[in-house]
C-alpha cells in the first residue's frame, strides 16, 4: 500500500510552485500510489485560478485524492473549485475526511482555526474518537499544523494546540494509529507525540531554512519535497522524494 502525501503548494501567480506540482504529479503518474493526500495550504491569497490549475494537474492521477485545508486556504473556494478531484463528507463545517483504502484507513483531521495560523485539535477530538472507534485496520491521521514543537520559534507559535488532548484520544483508541502526518512547516521533520510517530511533509513551495535555537544565519539549501508512505504488515515506512527546482527563500512565518 502506497500513500503519497503532498503539502504546502502555496501557489500564487508569481511562484513556481505549480511547476513543481506538475513535476511531482508526473512522477506519481509513474509510481501509481493507492491514494494521495494533500495536507493543506494549496494557494496563497485566495487565488481561485490557482485551485483550478491544481485540479488540472491532479486529474491525470487515477487514485483517490483527499485534501485538507491549511491556514492559507479559502475553504469556500476549496469546496467550489476542487469538487472534480476531492470530496468531503459534510458540505459545511470542518473539512475532515475518512477513507478506507484496503485495510488502511486515512483520517483527515481539519484542525485549522479561521483567521489564525495556528491549529487547534480540541474542537475535533470527539469526531476523531468516534471515527477511530470504527477503525478495524491500520489508521493514519493527517493534519495541517503539527502537534509538536519543531524547534523553530516562529513556526512553533503557529503549531496545533491541545496536543495533550489529541494524544489522549490516540492513546486510548482500541487500535492506535500508526502515525500523525502533517504539513505546515515547509520541511520534512520526524518525531513523536507520546509513543506515536509524528511527521511533517516537506513543501512544494521553497522550504523554510532550519533556524534551530534562534539561529538567524542558516540558509535554506533544501529542495521542495513530498512523502511516499509505504504501509505493509502494520508497519509504516516514509520516503522523502525531493523535486530540485526551487530557489531558497526567507522563512515563511505564516506556515
Ligand atoms: Fe500552513
Tab-separated table of C-alpha atoms and ligand atoms in Angstrom:
chain	number	residue	atom	x	y	z
A	1	UNK	CA	0.000	0.000	0.000
A	2	UNK	CA	1.483	3.326	-1.072
A	3	UNK	CA	0.014	6.622	0.100
A	4	UNK	CA	1.582	9.771	-1.341
A	5	UNK	CA	1.454	12.994	0.672
A	6	UNK	CA	1.907	16.454	-0.820
A	7	UNK	CA	1.749	19.622	1.225
A	8	UNK	CA	2.054	23.392	1.152
A	9	UNK	CA	1.987	24.196	-2.544
A	10	UNK	CA	1.277	27.887	-1.758
A	11	UNK	CA	0.521	28.551	-5.408
A	12	UNK	CA	0.485	32.198	-6.429
A	13	UNK	CA	0.634	33.903	-9.828
A	14	UNK	CA	4.337	34.758	-9.403
A	15	UNK	CA	5.621	31.489	-7.871
A	16	UNK	CA	6.989	28.322	-9.487
A	17	UNK	CA	5.023	26.046	-7.144
A	18	UNK	CA	2.597	24.877	-9.830
A	19	UNK	CA	5.544	23.795	-11.992
A	20	UNK	CA	6.908	21.826	-9.024
A	21	UNK	CA	3.464	20.281	-8.537
A	22	UNK	CA	3.368	19.268	-12.205
A	23	UNK	CA	6.756	17.539	-11.809
A	24	UNK	CA	5.615	15.759	-8.646
A	25	UNK	CA	2.379	14.578	-10.282
A	26	UNK	CA	4.232	13.409	-13.369
A	27	UNK	CA	6.438	11.258	-11.127
A	28	UNK	CA	3.409	9.980	-9.209
A	29	UNK	CA	1.746	9.073	-12.528
A	30	UNK	CA	4.518	6.521	-12.909
A	31	UNK	CA	4.552	5.392	-9.275
A	32	UNK	CA	0.753	4.946	-9.236
A	33	UNK	CA	0.145	5.248	-5.459
A	34	UNK	CA	-3.043	3.829	-3.931
A	35	UNK	CA	-4.049	7.272	-2.643
A	36	UNK	CA	-2.847	10.868	-2.491
A	37	UNK	CA	-3.383	13.146	0.490
A	38	UNK	CA	-2.712	16.890	0.292
A	39	UNK	CA	-2.225	18.348	3.770
A	40	UNK	CA	-3.174	21.943	3.154
A	41	UNK	CA	-2.017	25.382	2.034
A	42	UNK	CA	-2.716	24.842	-1.641
A	43	UNK	CA	-2.766	28.514	-2.685
A	44	UNK	CA	-1.991	31.949	-1.273
A	45	UNK	CA	-4.310	34.944	-1.025
A	46	UNK	CA	-7.459	33.137	-2.133
A	47	UNK	CA	-6.196	32.624	-5.687
A	48	UNK	CA	-9.194	30.938	-7.289
A	49	UNK	CA	-7.372	30.258	-10.552
A	50	UNK	CA	-4.657	28.502	-8.545
A	51	UNK	CA	-7.181	25.963	-7.228
A	52	UNK	CA	-8.380	25.383	-10.795
A	53	UNK	CA	-4.839	24.835	-12.051
A	54	UNK	CA	-4.173	22.399	-9.189
A	55	UNK	CA	-7.247	20.412	-10.255
A	56	UNK	CA	-5.872	20.289	-13.812
A	57	UNK	CA	-2.565	18.930	-12.504
A	58	UNK	CA	-4.241	16.280	-10.354
A	59	UNK	CA	-6.602	14.944	-12.998
A	60	UNK	CA	-4.035	12.558	-14.502
A	61	UNK	CA	-3.943	10.557	-11.258
A	62	UNK	CA	-6.310	7.617	-11.123
A	63	UNK	CA	-6.106	7.061	-7.339
A	64	UNK	CA	-8.429	8.568	-4.698
A	65	UNK	CA	-7.370	12.084	-3.661
A	66	UNK	CA	-8.109	13.597	-0.252
A	67	UNK	CA	-7.433	17.211	0.612
A	68	UNK	CA	-7.257	19.053	3.948
A	69	UNK	CA	-7.300	22.834	4.214
A	70	UNK	CA	-4.377	24.760	5.685
A	71	UNK	CA	-4.356	28.166	7.299
A	72	UNK	CA	-3.609	29.812	3.931
A	73	UNK	CA	-6.576	28.228	2.181
A	74	UNK	CA	-10.032	29.603	1.472
A	75	UNK	CA	-12.341	26.762	2.421
A	76	UNK	CA	-15.260	28.138	0.405
A	77	UNK	CA	-13.087	28.168	-2.721
A	78	UNK	CA	-11.780	24.684	-1.977
A	79	UNK	CA	-15.334	23.369	-1.870
A	80	UNK	CA	-16.377	25.166	-5.050
A	81	UNK	CA	-13.228	24.571	-7.133
A	82	UNK	CA	-11.843	21.187	-6.065
A	83	UNK	CA	-15.030	19.123	-6.383
A	84	UNK	CA	-13.789	17.316	-9.506
A	85	UNK	CA	-10.922	15.670	-7.609
A	86	UNK	CA	-11.859	15.617	-3.909
A	87	UNK	CA	-14.960	15.307	-1.754
A	88	UNK	CA	-15.710	15.947	1.891
A	89	UNK	CA	-18.404	14.057	3.817
A	90	UNK	CA	-20.007	17.270	5.035
A	91	UNK	CA	-20.807	20.329	2.930
A	92	UNK	CA	-20.354	22.670	5.909
A	93	UNK	CA	-18.138	22.812	8.979
A	94	UNK	CA	-14.712	21.224	9.385
A	95	UNK	CA	-13.300	19.602	6.255
A	96	UNK	CA	-12.452	16.265	7.866
A	97	UNK	CA	-12.315	13.124	5.741
A	98	UNK	CA	-12.374	9.410	6.436
A	99	UNK	CA	-11.410	6.946	3.736
A	100	UNK	CA	-10.691	3.214	3.744
A	101	UNK	CA	-8.109	2.082	1.194
A	102	UNK	CA	-7.896	-1.673	1.579
A	103	UNK	CA	-7.274	-2.298	5.271
A	104	UNK	CA	-5.738	1.166	5.798
A	105	UNK	CA	-7.986	3.992	6.976
A	106	UNK	CA	-6.955	7.546	6.145
A	107	UNK	CA	-8.290	10.005	8.718
A	108	UNK	CA	-8.123	13.677	7.765
A	109	UNK	CA	-8.483	15.954	10.798
A	110	UNK	CA	-9.134	19.591	9.920
A	111	UNK	CA	-7.583	21.475	12.854
A	112	UNK	CA	-7.445	24.880	11.164
A	113	UNK	CA	-8.812	27.883	13.054
A	114	UNK	CA	-10.483	30.578	10.950
A	115	UNK	CA	-8.227	33.589	10.503
A	116	UNK	CA	-5.330	32.098	12.501
A	117	UNK	CA	-2.003	30.486	11.579
A	118	UNK	CA	-2.154	28.027	14.456
A	119	UNK	CA	-4.397	24.974	14.612
A	120	UNK	CA	-6.418	23.513	17.477
A	121	UNK	CA	-7.288	19.849	17.947
A	122	UNK	CA	-9.680	20.398	20.868
A	123	UNK	CA	-12.930	21.088	18.940
A	124	UNK	CA	-12.409	17.933	16.865
A	125	UNK	CA	-11.429	15.338	19.466
A	126	UNK	CA	-14.899	13.810	19.754
A	127	UNK	CA	-15.139	13.389	15.958
A	128	UNK	CA	-11.705	11.763	15.982
A	129	UNK	CA	-12.616	9.480	18.875
A	130	UNK	CA	-15.831	8.382	17.161
A	131	UNK	CA	-14.034	7.854	13.843
A	132	UNK	CA	-11.252	5.767	15.372
A	133	UNK	CA	-13.798	3.615	17.202
A	134	UNK	CA	-14.906	2.234	13.836
A	135	UNK	CA	-11.414	1.518	12.521
A	136	UNK	CA	-10.635	-2.177	12.395
A	137	UNK	CA	-7.368	-1.981	10.458
A	138	UNK	CA	-4.487	0.439	10.343
A	139	UNK	CA	-5.192	4.163	10.711
A	140	UNK	CA	-3.101	7.101	9.556
A	141	UNK	CA	-4.030	10.551	10.864
A	142	UNK	CA	-3.468	13.566	8.611
A	143	UNK	CA	-3.491	17.176	9.884
A	144	UNK	CA	-2.168	20.524	8.644
A	145	UNK	CA	-0.464	22.012	11.716
A	146	UNK	CA	1.762	19.540	13.620
A	147	UNK	CA	1.024	18.790	17.310
A	148	UNK	CA	4.638	19.044	18.450
A	149	UNK	CA	7.244	21.820	18.555
A	150	UNK	CA	9.594	21.817	15.576
A	151	UNK	CA	12.282	23.861	17.369
A	152	UNK	CA	11.948	26.867	15.065
A	153	UNK	CA	10.359	29.536	17.234
A	154	UNK	CA	8.259	31.382	14.675
A	155	UNK	CA	6.781	28.137	13.420
A	156	UNK	CA	6.115	26.776	16.889
A	157	UNK	CA	3.865	29.741	17.654
A	158	UNK	CA	1.723	28.516	14.778
A	159	UNK	CA	1.525	24.792	15.627
A	160	UNK	CA	-1.514	22.766	16.628
A	161	UNK	CA	-2.770	23.430	20.169
A	162	UNK	CA	-4.133	20.890	22.630
A	163	UNK	CA	-1.707	18.154	21.645
A	164	UNK	CA	-2.241	16.512	25.063
A	165	UNK	CA	-5.924	16.005	24.322
A	166	UNK	CA	-5.059	14.636	20.903
A	167	UNK	CA	-2.575	12.186	22.394
A	168	UNK	CA	-5.143	11.035	24.949
A	169	UNK	CA	-7.586	10.174	22.154
A	170	UNK	CA	-4.942	8.396	20.078
A	171	UNK	CA	-3.531	6.504	23.059
A	172	UNK	CA	-6.925	5.214	24.167
A	173	UNK	CA	-8.138	4.153	20.716
A	174	UNK	CA	-8.701	0.412	20.512
A	175	UNK	CA	-6.238	0.287	17.645
A	176	UNK	CA	-3.681	3.059	17.933
A	177	UNK	CA	-2.948	4.935	14.676
A	178	UNK	CA	0.397	4.230	13.039
A	179	UNK	CA	1.322	7.900	12.700
A	180	UNK	CA	0.200	11.513	12.582
A	181	UNK	CA	1.208	13.053	9.245
A	182	UNK	CA	1.222	16.838	8.925
A	183	UNK	CA	2.326	19.763	6.759
A	184	UNK	CA	2.617	23.490	7.513
A	185	UNK	CA	6.307	23.843	8.430
A	186	UNK	CA	7.715	23.505	4.899
A	187	UNK	CA	10.297	20.947	5.975
A	188	UNK	CA	10.247	17.163	6.499
A	189	UNK	CA	10.545	16.564	10.266
A	190	UNK	CA	10.238	13.246	12.113
A	191	UNK	CA	9.387	12.997	15.824
A	192	UNK	CA	6.882	11.555	18.278
A	193	UNK	CA	3.825	12.550	20.257
A	194	UNK	CA	4.000	10.210	23.219
A	195	UNK	CA	4.701	6.876	21.578
A	196	UNK	CA	3.057	7.796	18.276
A	197	UNK	CA	5.182	8.795	15.279
A	198	UNK	CA	4.562	12.336	14.038
A	199	UNK	CA	5.973	13.575	10.752
A	200	UNK	CA	5.720	16.704	8.700
A	201	UNK	CA	5.833	16.589	4.924
A	202	UNK	CA	8.141	18.933	3.061
A	203	UNK	CA	6.604	21.660	0.920
A	204	UNK	CA	6.294	22.075	-2.823
A	205	UNK	CA	6.926	25.791	-2.319
A	206	UNK	CA	10.550	26.686	-1.393
A	207	UNK	CA	11.402	25.096	2.009
A	208	UNK	CA	11.962	27.095	5.165
A	209	UNK	CA	15.554	27.315	6.472
A	210	UNK	CA	16.471	25.236	9.522
A	211	UNK	CA	16.557	28.073	12.060
A	212	UNK	CA	17.051	25.941	15.180
A	213	UNK	CA	17.820	27.535	18.565
A	214	UNK	CA	17.175	31.040	17.272
A	215	UNK	CA	19.984	30.901	14.703
A	216	UNK	CA	19.362	33.612	12.072
A	217	UNK	CA	22.272	32.629	9.826
A	218	UNK	CA	21.278	29.254	8.400
A	219	UNK	CA	20.307	29.488	4.750
A	220	UNK	CA	17.903	27.012	3.171
A	221	UNK	CA	19.630	24.677	0.742
A	222	UNK	CA	16.788	22.158	0.626
A	223	UNK	CA	14.702	21.308	-2.397
A	224	UNK	CA	10.901	21.093	-2.346
A	225	UNK	CA	9.812	17.597	-1.397
A	226	UNK	CA	6.921	15.309	-0.637
A	227	UNK	CA	6.437	11.923	1.047
A	228	UNK	CA	5.528	8.434	-0.083
A	229	UNK	CA	4.248	6.318	2.802
A	230	UNK	CA	4.565	2.569	2.439
A	231	UNK	CA	2.290	0.534	4.715
A	232	UNK	CA	2.813	-3.213	4.961
A	233	UNK	CA	2.120	-5.710	7.739
A	234	UNK	CA	1.056	-2.921	10.098
A	235	UNK	CA	4.344	-1.041	9.672
A	236	UNK	CA	4.950	2.384	8.158
A	237	UNK	CA	7.967	3.475	6.146
A	238	UNK	CA	8.014	7.051	4.853
A	239	UNK	CA	10.197	8.012	1.904
A	240	UNK	CA	11.188	11.605	1.129
A	241	UNK	CA	11.069	12.460	-2.583
A	242	UNK	CA	12.648	15.798	-3.492
A	243	UNK	CA	11.955	17.941	-6.536
A	244	UNK	CA	15.124	20.023	-7.044
A	245	UNK	CA	13.906	23.042	-8.959
A	246	UNK	CA	13.494	25.904	-6.472
A	247	UNK	CA	15.471	28.840	-5.130
A	248	UNK	CA	15.801	29.136	-1.306
A	249	UNK	CA	13.806	31.978	0.256
A	250	UNK	CA	13.412	33.639	3.656
A	251	UNK	CA	11.433	31.805	6.318
A	252	UNK	CA	7.669	31.913	5.876
A	253	UNK	CA	6.226	32.544	9.328
A	254	UNK	CA	2.705	32.113	8.020
A	255	UNK	CA	3.434	28.402	7.612
B	1	LIG	FE1	0.197	26.355	6.965
